[in-house]
XYZ file of C-alpha atoms in Angstrom:
377
model
C -15.279 14.129 -32.041
C -13.823 17.109 -30.147
C -13.348 18.127 -26.540
C -11.166 20.330 -24.339
C -9.549 19.400 -21.043
C -7.150 21.025 -18.587
C -3.710 19.540 -19.252
C -2.789 19.214 -15.564
C -6.068 17.407 -14.787
C -5.535 14.954 -17.610
C -1.877 14.403 -16.723
C -2.491 13.788 -13.010
C -5.322 11.299 -13.654
C -3.500 9.434 -16.436
C -0.332 9.248 -14.335
C -2.268 7.823 -11.378
C -3.991 5.041 -13.285
C -1.054 4.242 -15.571
C 0.575 2.312 -12.715
C -1.948 -0.466 -13.327
C -0.651 -1.112 -16.846
C 1.893 -3.819 -17.656
C 3.915 -4.217 -20.835
C 3.480 -7.294 -22.994
C 0.020 -8.061 -21.623
C -1.527 -11.282 -22.911
C -4.309 -9.028 -24.209
C -2.432 -6.345 -26.194
C -5.355 -3.905 -26.068
C -4.878 -3.706 -22.274
C -1.526 -2.008 -22.848
C -3.543 1.129 -23.714
C -5.801 3.651 -21.998
C -9.482 3.416 -22.841
C -10.986 6.877 -23.467
C -14.761 7.271 -23.255
C -16.001 10.754 -24.140
C -19.361 11.759 -22.644
C -21.370 14.980 -22.743
C -19.273 16.733 -20.104
C -16.963 14.063 -18.677
C -14.075 12.001 -19.926
C -13.729 8.523 -18.433
C -10.293 6.930 -18.777
C -9.689 3.267 -17.892
C -6.447 1.354 -17.306
C -6.409 -2.394 -16.646
C -4.041 -5.338 -16.437
C -6.883 -7.869 -16.465
C -7.002 -8.374 -12.687
C -6.971 -4.712 -11.634
C -8.931 -1.950 -13.307
C -8.678 1.739 -12.436
C -11.126 4.305 -13.786
C -10.670 8.082 -13.652
C -13.406 10.639 -14.373
C -12.276 14.048 -15.656
C -14.300 17.168 -16.435
C -14.187 18.308 -20.080
C -15.741 21.160 -22.053
C -16.662 22.217 -25.607
C -17.655 18.659 -26.420
C -18.681 17.918 -30.004
C -19.592 14.279 -30.334
C -19.111 11.300 -28.045
C -17.329 8.016 -28.491
C -14.616 5.596 -27.433
C -11.018 4.920 -28.454
C -7.814 3.477 -27.002
C -4.500 5.323 -26.812
C -0.958 4.235 -25.907
C 0.157 5.687 -22.560
C 3.624 6.820 -23.584
C 2.265 8.821 -26.536
C 0.172 10.888 -24.125
C 2.152 10.945 -20.902
C 5.530 11.939 -22.345
C 4.373 15.162 -24.045
C 1.793 16.060 -21.386
C 4.333 16.051 -18.560
C 6.332 18.699 -20.438
C 3.364 21.043 -20.960
C 2.653 23.972 -18.621
C -0.919 24.053 -17.334
C -3.327 25.042 -20.099
C -6.465 23.954 -21.882
C -5.743 21.420 -24.612
C -8.042 20.292 -27.394
C -8.540 16.748 -28.695
C -9.848 16.241 -32.210
C -10.539 12.617 -33.167
C -11.530 11.538 -36.675
C -14.309 8.951 -36.154
C -13.422 7.166 -39.418
C -9.719 6.407 -39.025
C -9.267 7.514 -35.364
C -6.469 9.902 -36.274
C -6.135 12.069 -33.185
C -4.769 15.608 -32.934
C -3.955 17.213 -29.603
C -3.694 21.003 -29.836
C -1.959 23.136 -27.235
C -0.576 26.693 -27.156
C 1.784 27.138 -30.103
C 1.709 23.529 -31.217
C 0.119 20.119 -31.579
C 0.932 16.413 -31.770
C -0.965 13.633 -33.446
C -1.247 9.837 -33.405
C -3.548 7.093 -34.578
C -5.828 5.890 -31.783
C -7.111 2.336 -31.601
C -10.584 0.866 -31.907
C -12.117 0.253 -28.478
C -14.556 -2.487 -29.494
C -12.326 -5.286 -28.196
C -11.608 -3.633 -24.852
C -13.003 -6.024 -22.178
C -16.060 -5.000 -20.207
C -15.649 -4.717 -16.449
C -17.545 -7.470 -14.650
C -20.009 -6.199 -12.017
C -19.980 -7.489 -8.470
C -22.451 -10.169 -7.510
C -25.865 -9.014 -6.258
C -25.173 -10.390 -2.777
C -22.010 -8.306 -2.377
C -21.140 -6.504 0.859
C -20.578 -2.751 1.088
C -19.421 -0.227 3.663
C -17.646 3.107 3.835
C -14.651 4.438 5.744
C -12.680 7.649 5.650
C -9.840 7.923 3.178
C -7.305 8.696 5.950
C -8.366 5.551 7.839
C -8.021 3.328 4.768
C -4.703 4.949 3.885
C -3.413 4.419 7.425
C -4.559 0.803 7.452
C -2.755 0.033 4.212
C 0.387 2.037 5.005
C 0.738 0.449 8.436
C 0.483 -3.142 7.180
C 1.644 -3.449 3.590
C 5.342 -3.838 4.423
C 4.566 -7.028 6.369
C 2.822 -8.807 3.456
C 4.505 -12.053 2.405
C 6.443 -11.835 -0.859
C 6.396 -15.489 -1.921
C 3.490 -17.541 -3.170
C 4.075 -20.530 -0.866
C 0.990 -19.461 1.118
C -1.079 -17.300 -1.263
C -3.416 -16.056 1.491
C -0.425 -14.351 3.136
C 0.362 -12.273 0.021
C -2.325 -9.700 0.748
C -3.749 -7.497 3.488
C -6.609 -9.060 5.440
C -9.527 -6.710 6.121
C -11.905 -7.941 8.811
C -14.976 -5.687 8.732
C -17.362 -5.371 11.660
C -20.225 -2.916 12.300
C -18.002 -0.350 14.040
C -14.458 -1.303 13.089
C -12.176 -2.617 10.363
C -9.106 -4.634 11.314
C -6.149 -4.650 8.901
C -3.711 -7.565 9.233
C -0.573 -8.557 7.327
C 2.123 -11.117 8.095
C 4.973 -12.966 6.449
C 5.376 -15.332 9.468
C 8.455 -13.388 10.686
C 6.552 -10.208 11.480
C 2.876 -9.350 11.893
C 0.944 -6.083 11.945
C -2.593 -5.591 13.218
C -4.311 -2.234 13.058
C -7.874 -1.793 14.340
C -9.602 1.214 12.796
C -12.646 2.283 14.779
C -15.531 4.539 13.864
C -16.278 3.207 10.387
C -19.712 3.208 8.807
C -20.665 -0.457 8.414
C -23.582 -2.741 9.164
C -21.842 -5.926 8.040
C -19.588 -8.624 9.428
C -17.411 -9.916 6.616
C -13.794 -10.085 5.446
C -11.591 -10.197 2.362
C -7.901 -10.317 1.410
C -6.656 -7.389 -0.667
C -3.659 -8.259 -2.914
C -0.488 -6.223 -2.578
C -0.544 -4.508 -5.981
C -3.992 -2.882 -5.651
C -3.128 -2.018 -2.045
C -0.030 -0.208 -3.280
C -2.095 1.591 -5.919
C -4.526 2.781 -3.261
C -1.643 3.845 -1.045
C -0.230 5.943 -3.880
C -3.439 7.737 -4.772
C -5.377 8.158 -1.512
C -4.788 11.387 0.401
C -5.721 12.558 3.865
C -7.924 15.354 2.508
C -10.184 13.006 0.536
C -13.692 12.215 1.789
C -15.077 8.745 2.454
C -14.183 5.696 0.380
C -17.082 3.485 -0.668
C -15.991 -0.153 -0.580
C -17.940 -3.100 -1.998
C -16.834 -6.718 -2.330
C -18.018 -10.225 -3.014
C -16.110 -13.491 -2.750
C -14.063 -12.778 -5.896
C -13.652 -9.036 -6.398
C -13.581 -5.712 -4.581
C -14.423 -2.167 -5.680
C -13.140 1.079 -4.123
C -14.838 4.336 -5.110
C -13.268 7.641 -4.002
C -13.013 11.136 -5.459
C -12.569 10.939 -9.239
C -11.385 7.335 -9.118
C -12.662 3.788 -8.966
C -10.425 0.777 -8.403
C -11.638 -2.776 -9.073
C -9.531 -5.824 -8.320
C -9.543 -9.583 -8.008
C -9.181 -10.677 -4.390
C -6.851 -13.291 -2.906
C -8.874 -16.459 -2.470
C -8.726 -18.556 0.673
C -9.182 -18.274 4.420
C -6.762 -16.064 6.313
C -4.929 -17.818 9.200
C -6.074 -17.300 12.799
C -3.634 -14.492 13.474
C -4.955 -13.814 16.997
C -3.499 -17.104 18.214
C 0.092 -15.972 17.583
C -0.214 -12.658 19.455
C 1.215 -13.276 22.955
C -0.843 -12.237 25.961
C 1.768 -12.436 28.738
C 4.743 -10.395 27.565
C 5.334 -8.677 30.876
C 8.847 -7.265 30.372
C 8.371 -3.756 29.037
C 10.897 -1.386 27.531
C 9.997 2.135 26.415
C 12.420 3.918 24.067
C 12.579 6.890 21.719
C 11.587 5.546 18.324
C 13.805 7.727 16.124
C 16.879 7.243 18.307
C 16.418 3.494 18.062
C 16.026 3.676 14.269
C 19.170 5.782 13.899
C 21.183 3.420 16.082
C 19.941 0.358 14.222
C 20.944 1.912 10.898
C 24.450 2.611 12.151
C 24.996 -0.702 13.914
C 23.441 -2.892 11.227
C 26.206 -1.834 8.820
C 28.411 -4.192 10.826
C 25.918 -7.077 10.994
C 26.307 -10.334 9.143
C 25.290 -9.811 5.522
C 23.387 -13.068 5.514
C 21.404 -12.680 8.743
C 21.367 -8.913 9.426
C 21.299 -9.958 13.097
C 21.600 -7.355 15.844
C 21.657 -8.111 19.575
C 19.641 -6.214 22.166
C 21.170 -6.348 25.645
C 18.495 -4.868 27.911
C 19.138 -3.953 31.533
C 17.845 -1.337 33.955
C 17.121 1.813 31.922
C 19.753 0.915 29.350
C 19.771 -0.796 25.969
C 22.970 -1.891 24.236
C 22.606 -2.695 20.545
C 25.468 -4.593 18.932
C 26.287 -6.390 15.707
C 29.210 -8.355 14.290
C 30.338 -10.066 11.113
C 33.052 -12.618 11.856
C 33.747 -13.180 8.163
C 35.012 -9.599 7.841
C 36.241 -9.134 11.454
C 33.995 -6.145 12.059
C 31.676 -5.266 14.920
C 29.873 -2.331 16.506
C 28.087 -1.463 19.735
C 26.029 1.496 20.922
C 24.200 2.388 24.145
C 20.745 3.930 24.343
C 18.754 5.241 27.258
C 15.420 3.555 27.812
C 12.827 2.926 30.498
C 13.145 -0.657 31.739
C 12.812 -2.152 35.228
C 12.199 -5.850 34.513
C 14.326 -8.960 34.045
C 17.641 -8.309 32.212
C 17.497 -9.888 28.774
C 19.476 -10.538 25.630
C 17.467 -10.962 22.449
C 18.284 -10.924 18.742
C 16.400 -9.268 15.878
C 16.780 -8.927 12.155
C 17.692 -5.258 11.892
C 15.904 -4.431 8.642
C 12.642 -5.964 9.907
C 12.807 -3.941 13.096
C 13.593 -0.734 11.199
C 10.560 -1.320 8.978
C 8.364 -1.752 12.062
C 9.685 1.333 13.819
C 9.454 3.466 10.674
C 5.719 2.764 10.536
C 4.988 3.664 14.146
C 3.082 6.949 14.603
C 4.430 8.028 18.008
C 7.687 9.436 19.316
C 8.141 6.700 21.929
C 7.474 3.002 21.421
C 7.062 0.098 23.823
C 8.683 -3.308 23.420
C 6.829 -6.064 25.273
C 9.026 -9.110 25.774
C 8.735 -12.504 27.436
C 11.798 -14.622 26.636
C 14.578 -14.428 24.001
C 12.950 -17.088 21.825
C 9.355 -15.856 22.017
C 7.587 -13.264 19.870
C 8.111 -9.614 20.813
C 5.366 -7.000 20.589
C 6.075 -3.428 19.522
C 3.423 -0.792 20.218
C 3.196 2.999 19.920
C 2.864 4.871 23.187
C 0.307 7.084 21.487
C -1.973 5.752 18.736
C -3.533 7.828 15.996
C -7.119 8.846 16.725
C -9.571 5.904 16.481
C -6.734 3.423 15.913
C -5.165 0.564 17.840
C -1.839 -0.534 16.320
C 0.119 -3.655 17.297
C 3.208 -5.092 15.635
C 4.908 -8.398 16.287
C 8.416 -9.496 15.378
C 9.931 -12.935 15.822
C 13.375 -12.922 17.470
C 16.488 -14.556 16.034
C 18.752 -17.028 17.779
C 21.880 -15.530 19.332
C 23.839 -18.809 19.239
C 25.805 -17.690 16.191
C 26.315 -14.110 17.337
C 29.993 -13.195 17.453
C 29.842 -9.716 18.932
C-alpha cells in the first residue's frame, strides 16, 4: 500500500485531532491514530472513547487501500521538523512495516492492526440537525466556556447548554458564581431542542474552528452530538440531565447603570488585585457620580492599593465587592470597547453587558458579588 501526501497538510490535521488522545487509555488501541487509505483521500481518526475526531486529507499516487493504526509521537515529532514537501508512505500489508520517505531521507516504524479499533456509533434515526456559521459557533463557545463549572457536584453545569430554536441558538454556561448567556440569531434551523456540550469537546472545537470556515452541520440525539465542518468531524458524548432554569436568576430590575472603558477596567483590576487577599481575591468597587474607585487589601501582609477610574454613573452611590479574577475573565470576553454594569444592591447579582454586540448576537454576563464585611481596605 502506497500513497503521497503534503507534509504540512498531514501535520496540521494530525496535530488538530491529536488533542483528543489520552495516554494510558483503558483501550490501548485508542492511544493511536487510525489511518484509512481510500482511492484519493486519507481519513485519520483519533478517539478517547467519548470523543472522536476525524480528519479527511487529500492524497495522490495511491496504490492499494487499507487500514492501520500508528502511534502519534512517531509521526508528529518528525513531521513538525520537516519543511513543506510531498512525502510518501509505503506500508507492507503483511507485517505493517511502514516507511515514510521525504527529501533526502526516510523513517520507518511498525504500524498496528486496525481490526480492534472500535467502530463509531451512528446517531439515532430520530436525531435533530441544524446548521450555523462557524464564526457564530466559535463565538458562542468562546464567550461561555470560561464560566463552565469545574467540579462534578452538579454534572449538568460542567458543559455549555445550547438551546436551539428555529431562528436562534442560545449558549449558556454557569458555575453558580458567574453566568454567561449569548443569543446567536440568524441560524438555519427548523427545530426546537437543546443539549449540553461537555467542556473538552467544546475546547477542541474552539481550537480548530476559524472565522473563515463555512457553515457547521450539527446533529444530535439524547446521547451524542456530531459536528461536521471543513475537513473535520467531531463526535462526542453529551452531558446527560436537564439544565437548570437559568432565566430565573437573571435580574430584571438592575436600574443602577455604570458605563466604563473595558480595557482600562481590566488593567486597573490586574494592578489592584495583586494586593487582594490571596484566599478571596476580593476587590471593592466604590461607585459615585462619574467615578469608580477600585481598592483591595490583604491584612495578613499589611498591603493595600486603590485606584480611581472615570466612568459614566448618575445613580445611587454604591459599594460592592467582586472576585477580581472572575471579573477579569468576564471583561476579557466582552467584544466592545465600553461595557455597562447594571447593579441593584451590593448583595444582588450584577449584570455586565457590552455597549456594542457583535452582529446577530446578544451577550449578557452575570457575576455574583462578594460580601464586604471582611474587607480591610
